[in-house]
Amino acid sequence: MALGYVRPARPEDADEIARIQLATWRVAYRRILSRHVLDNLDEAYLARRWSAAVQEPPSGAHRVLVAVEQAEQSYLVGFVASGPADAEALAPGEPADALGDGVVAVTDLLVEPRWGRRGHGSRLLAAAVDGWRSDGFDRAVAWAFDADEATRKFLTGTGWEPDGAARALDVDDMLVPQLRLHVAVPTEAA
């Protein structure tokens, strides 16, 4: 296990978060999304969005956390973003109140592949759960690509299960299937 820790993202982290997102997507999703889509992602645009997410979150329950690898130098190696479940967490045709109150949605949970399998994903998820618990959430949901076996295995290995909801994202005229996973937020630290 690597030496590392998780902390809240800072405004100056936005460029690194965008870089990690692009690097991870281009490796992890290369067989899921077309090369054209991955090659045309705009890192500067993503950095601006992450900067806004960190500096101006819609609520105090919206969080971006980063994983830091400690060695001779420290490196940002991953991140998790979450917030109260909204319309983006719903499956097609689900009513607005389908998930109920007390549900948090994970929008991103990524560790750059070259830093994988070193405990960073687990640390990110544990820190996120601590925040969810303090915010009073009792359940979490996350969408994963059907073909993203690594994410599905990671989440199911930590107790998440598919909840039966599915959708297909229209990405550059290609439908990419996803399934939604969920987990109860423990009422106290394990």
PDB file of N, CA and C in Angstrom, residues 25-113:
ATOM      1  N   TRP A  25      -9.462   8.615 -18.417  1.00  0.00           N
ATOM      2  CA  TRP A  25     -10.458   8.281 -19.444  1.00  0.00           C
ATOM      3  C   TRP A  25      -9.789   7.687 -20.679  1.00  0.00           C
ATOM      4  N   ARG A  26      -8.662   8.262 -21.096  1.00  0.00           N
ATOM      5  CA  ARG A  26      -8.010   7.794 -22.321  1.00  0.00           C
ATOM      6  C   ARG A  26      -7.447   6.385 -22.179  1.00  0.00           C
ATOM      7  N   VAL A  27      -7.163   5.964 -20.965  1.00  0.00           N
ATOM      8  CA  VAL A  27      -6.711   4.589 -20.745  1.00  0.00           C
ATOM      9  C   VAL A  27      -7.903   3.677 -20.422  1.00  0.00           C
ATOM     10  N   ALA A  28      -8.677   4.057 -19.420  1.00  0.00           N
ATOM     11  CA  ALA A  28      -9.742   3.176 -18.924  1.00  0.00           C
ATOM     12  C   ALA A  28     -10.912   3.033 -19.896  1.00  0.00           C
ATOM     13  N   TYR A  29     -11.178   4.060 -20.676  1.00  0.00           N
ATOM     14  CA  TYR A  29     -12.357   4.037 -21.544  1.00  0.00           C
ATOM     15  C   TYR A  29     -12.012   3.894 -23.018  1.00  0.00           C
ATOM     16  N   ARG A  30     -10.790   3.531 -23.334  1.00  0.00           N
ATOM     17  CA  ARG A  30     -10.381   3.451 -24.737  1.00  0.00           C
ATOM     18  C   ARG A  30     -11.135   2.385 -25.512  1.00  0.00           C
ATOM     19  N   ARG A  31     -11.672   1.392 -24.826  1.00  0.00           N
ATOM     20  CA  ARG A  31     -12.464   0.355 -25.498  1.00  0.00           C
ATOM     21  C   ARG A  31     -13.967   0.601 -25.344  1.00  0.00           C
ATOM     22  N   ILE A  32     -14.319   1.664 -24.639  1.00  0.00           N
ATOM     23  CA  ILE A  32     -15.723   1.976 -24.384  1.00  0.00           C
ATOM     24  C   ILE A  32     -16.186   3.162 -25.224  1.00  0.00           C
ATOM     25  N   LEU A  33     -15.341   4.186 -25.303  1.00  0.00           N
ATOM     26  CA  LEU A  33     -15.661   5.400 -26.057  1.00  0.00           C
ATOM     27  C   LEU A  33     -14.768   5.469 -27.289  1.00  0.00           C
ATOM     28  N   SER A  34     -15.277   6.116 -28.324  1.00  0.00           N
ATOM     29  CA  SER A  34     -14.492   6.195 -29.557  1.00  0.00           C
ATOM     30  C   SER A  34     -13.240   7.041 -29.346  1.00  0.00           C
ATOM     31  N   ARG A  35     -12.209   6.715 -30.105  1.00  0.00           N
ATOM     32  CA  ARG A  35     -10.953   7.467 -30.021  1.00  0.00           C
ATOM     33  C   ARG A  35     -11.184   8.941 -30.338  1.00  0.00           C
ATOM     34  N   HIS A  36     -12.055   9.204 -31.301  1.00  0.00           N
ATOM     35  CA  HIS A  36     -12.389  10.577 -31.680  1.00  0.00           C
ATOM     36  C   HIS A  36     -12.892  11.367 -30.461  1.00  0.00           C
ATOM     37  N   VAL A  37     -13.774  10.766 -29.688  1.00  0.00           N
ATOM     38  CA  VAL A  37     -14.322  11.437 -28.503  1.00  0.00           C
ATOM     39  C   VAL A  37     -13.209  11.693 -27.492  1.00  0.00           C
ATOM     40  N   LEU A  38     -12.418  10.689 -27.201  1.00  0.00           N
ATOM     41  CA  LEU A  38     -11.352  10.829 -26.204  1.00  0.00           C
ATOM     42  C   LEU A  38     -10.286  11.827 -26.646  1.00  0.00           C
ATOM     43  N   ASP A  39      -9.943  11.820 -27.936  1.00  0.00           N
ATOM     44  CA  ASP A  39      -8.925  12.740 -28.440  1.00  0.00           C
ATOM     45  C   ASP A  39      -9.396  14.193 -28.446  1.00  0.00           C
ATOM     46  N   ASN A  40     -10.702  14.399 -28.515  1.00  0.00           N
ATOM     47  CA  ASN A  40     -11.231  15.761 -28.611  1.00  0.00           C
ATOM     48  C   ASN A  40     -11.706  16.346 -27.291  1.00  0.00           C
ATOM     49  N   LEU A  41     -11.455  15.671 -26.197  1.00  0.00           N
ATOM     50  CA  LEU A  41     -11.788  16.251 -24.901  1.00  0.00           C
ATOM     51  C   LEU A  41     -10.870  17.445 -24.653  1.00  0.00           C
ATOM     52  N   ASP A  42     -11.437  18.525 -24.167  1.00  0.00           N
ATOM     53  CA  ASP A  42     -10.714  19.782 -23.988  1.00  0.00           C
ATOM     54  C   ASP A  42     -10.273  19.928 -22.522  1.00  0.00           C
ATOM     55  N   GLU A  43      -8.990  19.771 -22.283  1.00  0.00           N
ATOM     56  CA  GLU A  43      -8.453  19.822 -20.921  1.00  0.00           C
ATOM     57  C   GLU A  43      -8.690  21.176 -20.263  1.00  0.00           C
ATOM     58  N   ALA A  44      -8.550  22.253 -21.006  1.00  0.00           N
ATOM     59  CA  ALA A  44      -8.774  23.593 -20.437  1.00  0.00           C
ATOM     60  C   ALA A  44     -10.235  23.762 -20.011  1.00  0.00           C
ATOM     61  N   TYR A  45     -11.151  23.268 -20.826  1.00  0.00           N
ATOM     62  CA  TYR A  45     -12.573  23.329 -20.482  1.00  0.00           C
ATOM     63  C   TYR A  45     -12.838  22.537 -19.198  1.00  0.00           C
ATOM     64  N   LEU A  46     -12.295  21.325 -19.116  1.00  0.00           N
ATOM     65  CA  LEU A  46     -12.474  20.513 -17.922  1.00  0.00           C
ATOM     66  C   LEU A  46     -11.893  21.210 -16.694  1.00  0.00           C
ATOM     67  N   ALA A  47     -10.733  21.821 -16.839  1.00  0.00           N
ATOM     68  CA  ALA A  47     -10.104  22.527 -15.713  1.00  0.00           C
ATOM     69  C   ALA A  47     -10.992  23.671 -15.228  1.00  0.00           C
ATOM     70  N   ARG A  48     -11.611  24.393 -16.154  1.00  0.00           N
ATOM     71  CA  ARG A  48     -12.524  25.476 -15.745  1.00  0.00           C
ATOM     72  C   ARG A  48     -13.720  24.912 -14.977  1.00  0.00           C
ATOM     73  N   ARG A  49     -14.244  23.795 -15.432  1.00  0.00           N
ATOM     74  CA  ARG A  49     -15.384  23.173 -14.736  1.00  0.00           C
ATOM     75  C   ARG A  49     -14.975  22.689 -13.343  1.00  0.00           C
ATOM     76  N   TRP A  50     -13.782  22.102 -13.239  1.00  0.00           N
ATOM     77  CA  TRP A  50     -13.328  21.649 -11.922  1.00  0.00           C
ATOM     78  C   TRP A  50     -13.043  22.832 -11.008  1.00  0.00           C
ATOM     79  N   SER A  51     -12.508  23.892 -11.552  1.00  0.00           N
ATOM     80  CA  SER A  51     -12.269  25.090 -10.757  1.00  0.00           C
ATOM     81  C   SER A  51     -13.585  25.602 -10.168  1.00  0.00           C
ATOM     82  N   ALA A  52     -14.627  25.654 -10.983  1.00  0.00           N
ATOM     83  CA  ALA A  52     -15.937  26.094 -10.501  1.00  0.00           C
ATOM     84  C   ALA A  52     -16.489  25.132  -9.453  1.00  0.00           C
ATOM     85  N   ALA A  53     -16.320  23.828  -9.685  1.00  0.00           N
ATOM     86  CA  ALA A  53     -16.830  22.837  -8.731  1.00  0.00           C
ATOM     87  C   ALA A  53     -16.151  22.975  -7.368  1.00  0.00           C
ATOM     88  N   VAL A  54     -14.873  23.312  -7.376  1.00  0.00           N
ATOM     89  CA  VAL A  54     -14.128  23.449  -6.129  1.00  0.00           C
ATOM     90  C   VAL A  54     -14.424  24.792  -5.457  1.00  0.00           C
ATOM     91  N   GLN A  55     -14.447  25.858  -6.242  1.00  0.00           N
ATOM     92  CA  GLN A  55     -14.593  27.196  -5.667  1.00  0.00           C
ATOM     93  C   GLN A  55     -16.036  27.617  -5.409  1.00  0.00           C
ATOM     94  N   GLU A  56     -16.963  27.099  -6.202  1.00  0.00           N
ATOM     95  CA  GLU A  56     -18.355  27.533  -6.086  1.00  0.00           C
ATOM     96  C   GLU A  56     -19.302  26.334  -6.115  1.00  0.00           C
ATOM     97  N   PRO A  57     -19.161  25.417  -5.178  1.00  0.00           N
ATOM     98  CA  PRO A  57     -20.052  24.247  -5.194  1.00  0.00           C
ATOM     99  C   PRO A  57     -21.497  24.685  -4.951  1.00  0.00           C
ATOM    100  N   PRO A  58     -22.455  23.963  -5.538  1.00  0.00           N
ATOM    101  CA  PRO A  58     -23.857  24.335  -5.361  1.00  0.00           C
ATOM    102  C   PRO A  58     -24.335  24.282  -3.906  1.00  0.00           C
ATOM    103  N   SER A  59     -23.668  23.464  -3.075  1.00  0.00           N
ATOM    104  CA  SER A  59     -24.025  23.379  -1.654  1.00  0.00           C
ATOM    105  C   SER A  59     -22.802  22.903  -0.876  1.00  0.00           C
ATOM    106  N   GLY A  60     -22.900  22.960   0.425  1.00  0.00           N
ATOM    107  CA  GLY A  60     -21.824  22.454   1.272  1.00  0.00           C
ATOM    108  C   GLY A  60     -21.670  20.948   1.200  1.00  0.00           C
ATOM    109  N   ALA A  61     -22.697  20.262   0.689  1.00  0.00           N
ATOM    110  CA  ALA A  61     -22.643  18.809   0.567  1.00  0.00           C
ATOM    111  C   ALA A  61     -22.042  18.362  -0.765  1.00  0.00           C
ATOM    112  N   HIS A  62     -21.732  19.304  -1.645  1.00  0.00           N
ATOM    113  CA  HIS A  62     -21.018  18.996  -2.888  1.00  0.00           C
ATOM    114  C   HIS A  62     -19.531  19.084  -2.578  1.00  0.00           C
ATOM    115  N   ARG A  63     -18.826  17.979  -2.813  1.00  0.00           N
ATOM    116  CA  ARG A  63     -17.408  17.942  -2.467  1.00  0.00           C
ATOM    117  C   ARG A  63     -16.570  17.366  -3.596  1.00  0.00           C
ATOM    118  N   VAL A  64     -15.364  17.889  -3.694  1.00  0.00           N
ATOM    119  CA  VAL A  64     -14.328  17.287  -4.534  1.00  0.00           C
ATOM    120  C   VAL A  64     -13.153  17.014  -3.603  1.00  0.00           C
ATOM    121  N   LEU A  65     -12.759  15.765  -3.537  1.00  0.00           N
ATOM    122  CA  LEU A  65     -11.617  15.352  -2.726  1.00  0.00           C
ATOM    123  C   LEU A  65     -10.530  14.823  -3.649  1.00  0.00           C
ATOM    124  N   VAL A  66      -9.284  15.019  -3.268  1.00  0.00           N
ATOM    125  CA  VAL A  66      -8.174  14.524  -4.076  1.00  0.00           C
ATOM    126  C   VAL A  66      -7.321  13.559  -3.264  1.00  0.00           C
ATOM    127  N   ALA A  67      -6.754  12.581  -3.968  1.00  0.00           N
ATOM    128  CA  ALA A  67      -5.815  11.635  -3.368  1.00  0.00           C
ATOM    129  C   ALA A  67      -4.404  12.112  -3.688  1.00  0.00           C
ATOM    130  N   VAL A  68      -3.559  12.069  -2.686  1.00  0.00           N
ATOM    131  CA  VAL A  68      -2.177  12.516  -2.828  1.00  0.00           C
ATOM    132  C   VAL A  68      -1.256  11.347  -2.524  1.00  0.00           C
ATOM    133  N   GLU A  69      -0.343  11.067  -3.450  1.00  0.00           N
ATOM    134  CA  GLU A  69       0.697  10.054  -3.254  1.00  0.00           C
ATOM    135  C   GLU A  69       1.900  10.769  -2.650  1.00  0.00           C
ATOM    136  N   GLN A  70       2.406  10.223  -1.561  1.00  0.00           N
ATOM    137  CA  GLN A  70       3.579  10.804  -0.922  1.00  0.00           C
ATOM    138  C   GLN A  70       4.800   9.967  -1.243  1.00  0.00           C
ATOM    139  N   ALA A  71       5.778  10.610  -1.797  1.00  0.00           N
ATOM    140  CA  ALA A  71       7.072   9.989  -2.057  1.00  0.00           C
ATOM    141  C   ALA A  71       8.098  11.071  -1.748  1.00  0.00           C
ATOM    142  N   GLU A  72       9.171  11.144  -2.528  1.00  0.00           N
ATOM    143  CA  GLU A  72      10.102  12.245  -2.338  1.00  0.00           C
ATOM    144  C   GLU A  72       9.398  13.561  -2.638  1.00  0.00           C
ATOM    145  N   GLN A  73       8.432  13.491  -3.572  1.00  0.00           N
ATOM    146  CA  GLN A  73       7.548  14.616  -3.864  1.00  0.00           C
ATOM    147  C   GLN A  73       6.129  14.112  -3.672  1.00  0.00           C
ATOM    148  N   SER A  74       5.169  15.035  -3.599  1.00  0.00           N
ATOM    149  CA  SER A  74       3.770  14.653  -3.503  1.00  0.00           C
ATOM    150  C   SER A  74       3.102  14.885  -4.845  1.00  0.00           C
ATOM    151  N   TYR A  75       2.222  13.960  -5.219  1.00  0.00           N
ATOM    152  CA  TYR A  75       1.531  14.026  -6.499  1.00  0.00           C
ATOM    153  C   TYR A  75       0.041  13.824  -6.291  1.00  0.00           C
ATOM    154  N   LEU A  76      -0.778  14.616  -6.982  1.00  0.00           N
ATOM    155  CA  LEU A  76      -2.203  14.320  -7.036  1.00  0.00           C
ATOM    156  C   LEU A  76      -2.359  13.131  -7.968  1.00  0.00           C
ATOM    157  N   VAL A  77      -3.091  12.106  -7.519  1.00  0.00           N
ATOM    158  CA  VAL A  77      -3.183  10.878  -8.313  1.00  0.00           C
ATOM    159  C   VAL A  77      -4.621  10.444  -8.575  1.00  0.00           C
ATOM    160  N   GLY A  78      -5.592  11.078  -7.939  1.00  0.00           N
ATOM    161  CA  GLY A  78      -6.979  10.702  -8.144  1.00  0.00           C
ATOM    162  C   GLY A  78      -7.905  11.687  -7.475  1.00  0.00           C
ATOM    163  N   PHE A  79      -9.202  11.502  -7.712  1.00  0.00           N
ATOM    164  CA  PHE A  79     -10.187  12.388  -7.100  1.00  0.00           C
ATOM    165  C   PHE A  79     -11.548  11.721  -7.074  1.00  0.00           C
ATOM    166  N   VAL A  80     -12.399  12.239  -6.219  1.00  0.00           N
ATOM    167  CA  VAL A  80     -13.805  11.842  -6.152  1.00  0.00           C
ATOM    168  C   VAL A  80     -14.627  13.118  -6.033  1.00  0.00           C
ATOM    169  N   ALA A  81     -15.742  13.140  -6.745  1.00  0.00           N
ATOM    170  CA  ALA A  81     -16.686  14.257  -6.676  1.00  0.00           C
ATOM    171  C   ALA A  81     -18.065  13.685  -6.384  1.00  0.00           C
ATOM    172  N   SER A  82     -18.772  14.329  -5.466  1.00  0.00           N
ATOM    173  CA  SER A  82     -20.108  13.857  -5.115  1.00  0.00           C
ATOM    174  C   SER A  82     -20.941  15.017  -4.606  1.00  0.00           C
ATOM    175  N   GLY A  83     -22.238  14.790  -4.588  1.00  0.00           N
ATOM    176  CA  GLY A  83     -23.175  15.779  -4.077  1.00  0.00           C
ATOM    177  C   GLY A  83     -24.560  15.186  -4.003  1.00  0.00           C
ATOM    178  N   PRO A  84     -25.499  15.915  -3.432  1.00  0.00           N
ATOM    179  CA  PRO A  84     -26.863  15.396  -3.327  1.00  0.00           C
ATOM    180  C   PRO A  84     -27.372  14.932  -4.694  1.00  0.00           C
ATOM    181  N   ALA A  85     -28.038  13.775  -4.705  1.00  0.00           N
ATOM    182  CA  ALA A  85     -28.563  13.221  -5.956  1.00  0.00           C
ATOM    183  C   ALA A  85     -29.525  14.218  -6.593  1.00  0.00           C
ATOM    184  N   ASP A  86     -29.360  14.382  -7.908  1.00  0.00           N
ATOM    185  CA  ASP A  86     -30.224  15.279  -8.666  1.00  0.00           C
ATOM    186  C   ASP A  86     -30.724  14.535  -9.900  1.00  0.00           C
ATOM    187  N   ALA A  87     -31.230  15.254 -10.881  1.00  0.00           N
ATOM    188  CA  ALA A  87     -31.793  14.621 -12.080  1.00  0.00           C
ATOM    189  C   ALA A  87     -30.770  13.757 -12.807  1.00  0.00           C
ATOM    190  N   GLU A  88     -29.492  14.097 -12.740  1.00  0.00           N
ATOM    191  CA  GLU A  88     -28.453  13.309 -13.410  1.00  0.00           C
ATOM    192  C   GLU A  88     -28.290  11.923 -12.791  1.00  0.00           C
ATOM    193  N   ALA A  89     -28.741  11.754 -11.559  1.00  0.00           N
ATOM    194  CA  ALA A  89     -28.633  10.456 -10.886  1.00  0.00           C
ATOM    195  C   ALA A  89     -29.789   9.531 -11.246  1.00  0.00           C
ATOM    196  N   LEU A  90     -30.823  10.074 -11.876  1.00  0.00           N
ATOM    197  CA  LEU A  90     -32.011   9.295 -12.204  1.00  0.00           C
ATOM    198  C   LEU A  90     -31.826   8.491 -13.485  1.00  0.00           C
ATOM    199  N   ALA A  91     -32.538   7.381 -13.553  1.00  0.00           N
ATOM    200  CA  ALA A  91     -32.605   6.601 -14.784  1.00  0.00           C
ATOM    201  C   ALA A  91     -33.671   7.221 -15.677  1.00  0.00           C
ATOM    202  N   PRO A  92     -33.593   6.987 -16.980  1.00  0.00           N
ATOM    203  CA  PRO A  92     -34.615   7.526 -17.878  1.00  0.00           C
ATOM    204  C   PRO A  92     -36.016   7.087 -17.435  1.00  0.00           C
ATOM    205  N   GLY A  93     -36.927   8.053 -17.376  1.00  0.00           N
ATOM    206  CA  GLY A  93     -38.306   7.760 -17.007  1.00  0.00           C
ATOM    207  C   GLY A  93     -38.565   7.680 -15.516  1.00  0.00           C
ATOM    208  N   GLU A  94     -37.510   7.744 -14.699  1.00  0.00           N
ATOM    209  CA  GLU A  94     -37.734   7.719 -13.253  1.00  0.00           C
ATOM    210  C   GLU A  94     -38.309   9.056 -12.800  1.00  0.00           C
ATOM    211  N   PRO A  95     -39.288   9.035 -11.912  1.00  0.00           N
ATOM    212  CA  PRO A  95     -39.806  10.301 -11.388  1.00  0.00           C
ATOM    213  C   PRO A  95     -38.753  11.007 -10.535  1.00  0.00           C
ATOM    214  N   ALA A  96     -38.885  12.304 -10.403  1.00  0.00           N
ATOM    215  CA  ALA A  96     -37.899  13.114  -9.686  1.00  0.00           C
ATOM    216  C   ALA A  96     -37.681  12.648  -8.254  1.00  0.00           C
ATOM    217  N   ASP A  97     -38.697  12.049  -7.632  1.00  0.00           N
ATOM    218  CA  ASP A  97     -38.567  11.622  -6.244  1.00  0.00           C
ATOM    219  C   ASP A  97     -38.215  10.129  -6.109  1.00  0.00           C
ATOM    220  N   ALA A  98     -37.812   9.496  -7.188  1.00  0.00           N
ATOM    221  CA  ALA A  98     -37.556   8.048  -7.183  1.00  0.00           C
ATOM    222  C   ALA A  98     -36.472   7.630  -6.194  1.00  0.00           C
ATOM    223  N   LEU A  99     -35.448   8.430  -6.063  1.00  0.00           N
ATOM    224  CA  LEU A  99     -34.350   8.055  -5.170  1.00  0.00           C
ATOM    225  C   LEU A  99     -34.644   8.425  -3.722  1.00  0.00           C
ATOM    226  N   GLY A 100     -35.558   9.338  -3.512  1.00  0.00           N
ATOM    227  CA  GLY A 100     -35.883   9.759  -2.153  1.00  0.00           C
ATOM    228  C   GLY A 100     -34.863  10.721  -1.590  1.00  0.00           C
ATOM    229  N   ASP A 101     -35.095  11.116  -0.360  1.00  0.00           N
ATOM    230  CA  ASP A 101     -34.175  12.026   0.324  1.00  0.00           C
ATOM    231  C   ASP A 101     -32.990  11.249   0.884  1.00  0.00           C
ATOM    232  N   GLY A 102     -31.964  11.950   1.231  1.00  0.00           N
ATOM    233  CA  GLY A 102     -30.820  11.316   1.881  1.00  0.00           C
ATOM    234  C   GLY A 102     -29.915  10.531   0.957  1.00  0.00           C
ATOM    235  N   VAL A 103     -29.979  10.820  -0.363  1.00  0.00           N
ATOM    236  CA  VAL A 103     -29.154  10.081  -1.320  1.00  0.00           C
ATOM    237  C   VAL A 103     -28.091  11.011  -1.904  1.00  0.00           C
ATOM    238  N   VAL A 104     -26.864  10.550  -1.893  1.00  0.00           N
ATOM    239  CA  VAL A 104     -25.754  11.276  -2.487  1.00  0.00           C
ATOM    240  C   VAL A 104     -25.351  10.556  -3.773  1.00  0.00           C
ATOM    241  N   ALA A 105     -24.930  11.321  -4.765  1.00  0.00           N
ATOM    242  CA  ALA A 105     -24.501  10.745  -6.041  1.00  0.00           C
ATOM    243  C   ALA A 105     -23.017  10.999  -6.252  1.00  0.00           C
ATOM    244  N   VAL A 106     -22.309   9.939  -6.606  1.00  0.00           N
ATOM    245  CA  VAL A 106     -20.903  10.064  -6.988  1.00  0.00           C
ATOM    246  C   VAL A 106     -20.896  10.376  -8.478  1.00  0.00           C
ATOM    247  N   THR A 107     -20.313  11.504  -8.844  1.00  0.00           N
ATOM    248  CA  THR A 107     -20.242  11.860 -10.262  1.00  0.00           C
ATOM    249  C   THR A 107     -18.930  11.419 -10.888  1.00  0.00           C
ATOM    250  N   ASP A 108     -17.877  11.355 -10.096  1.00  0.00           N
ATOM    251  CA  ASP A 108     -16.567  10.924 -10.582  1.00  0.00           C
ATOM    252  C   ASP A 108     -15.810  10.263  -9.444  1.00  0.00           C
ATOM    253  N   LEU A 109     -15.139   9.179  -9.769  1.00  0.00           N
ATOM    254  CA  LEU A 109     -14.214   8.520  -8.852  1.00  0.00           C
ATOM    255  C   LEU A 109     -13.131   7.917  -9.734  1.00  0.00           C
ATOM    256  N   LEU A 110     -12.008   8.625  -9.826  1.00  0.00           N
ATOM    257  CA  LEU A 110     -10.950   8.223 -10.746  1.00  0.00           C
ATOM    258  C   LEU A 110      -9.593   8.253 -10.067  1.00  0.00           C
ATOM    259  N   VAL A 111      -8.799   7.239 -10.332  1.00  0.00           N
ATOM    260  CA  VAL A 111      -7.388   7.213  -9.943  1.00  0.00           C
ATOM    261  C   VAL A 111      -6.620   6.977 -11.227  1.00  0.00           C
ATOM    262  N   GLU A 112      -5.649   7.830 -11.463  1.00  0.00           N
ATOM    263  CA  GLU A 112      -4.847   7.694 -12.677  1.00  0.00           C
ATOM    264  C   GLU A 112      -4.250   6.281 -12.731  1.00  0.00           C
ATOM    265  N   PRO A 113      -4.394   5.585 -13.866  1.00  0.00           N
ATOM    266  CA  PRO A 113      -3.985   4.170 -13.938  1.00  0.00           C
ATOM    267  C   PRO A 113      -2.568   3.873 -13.448  1.00  0.00           C
TER     268      PRO A 113
END
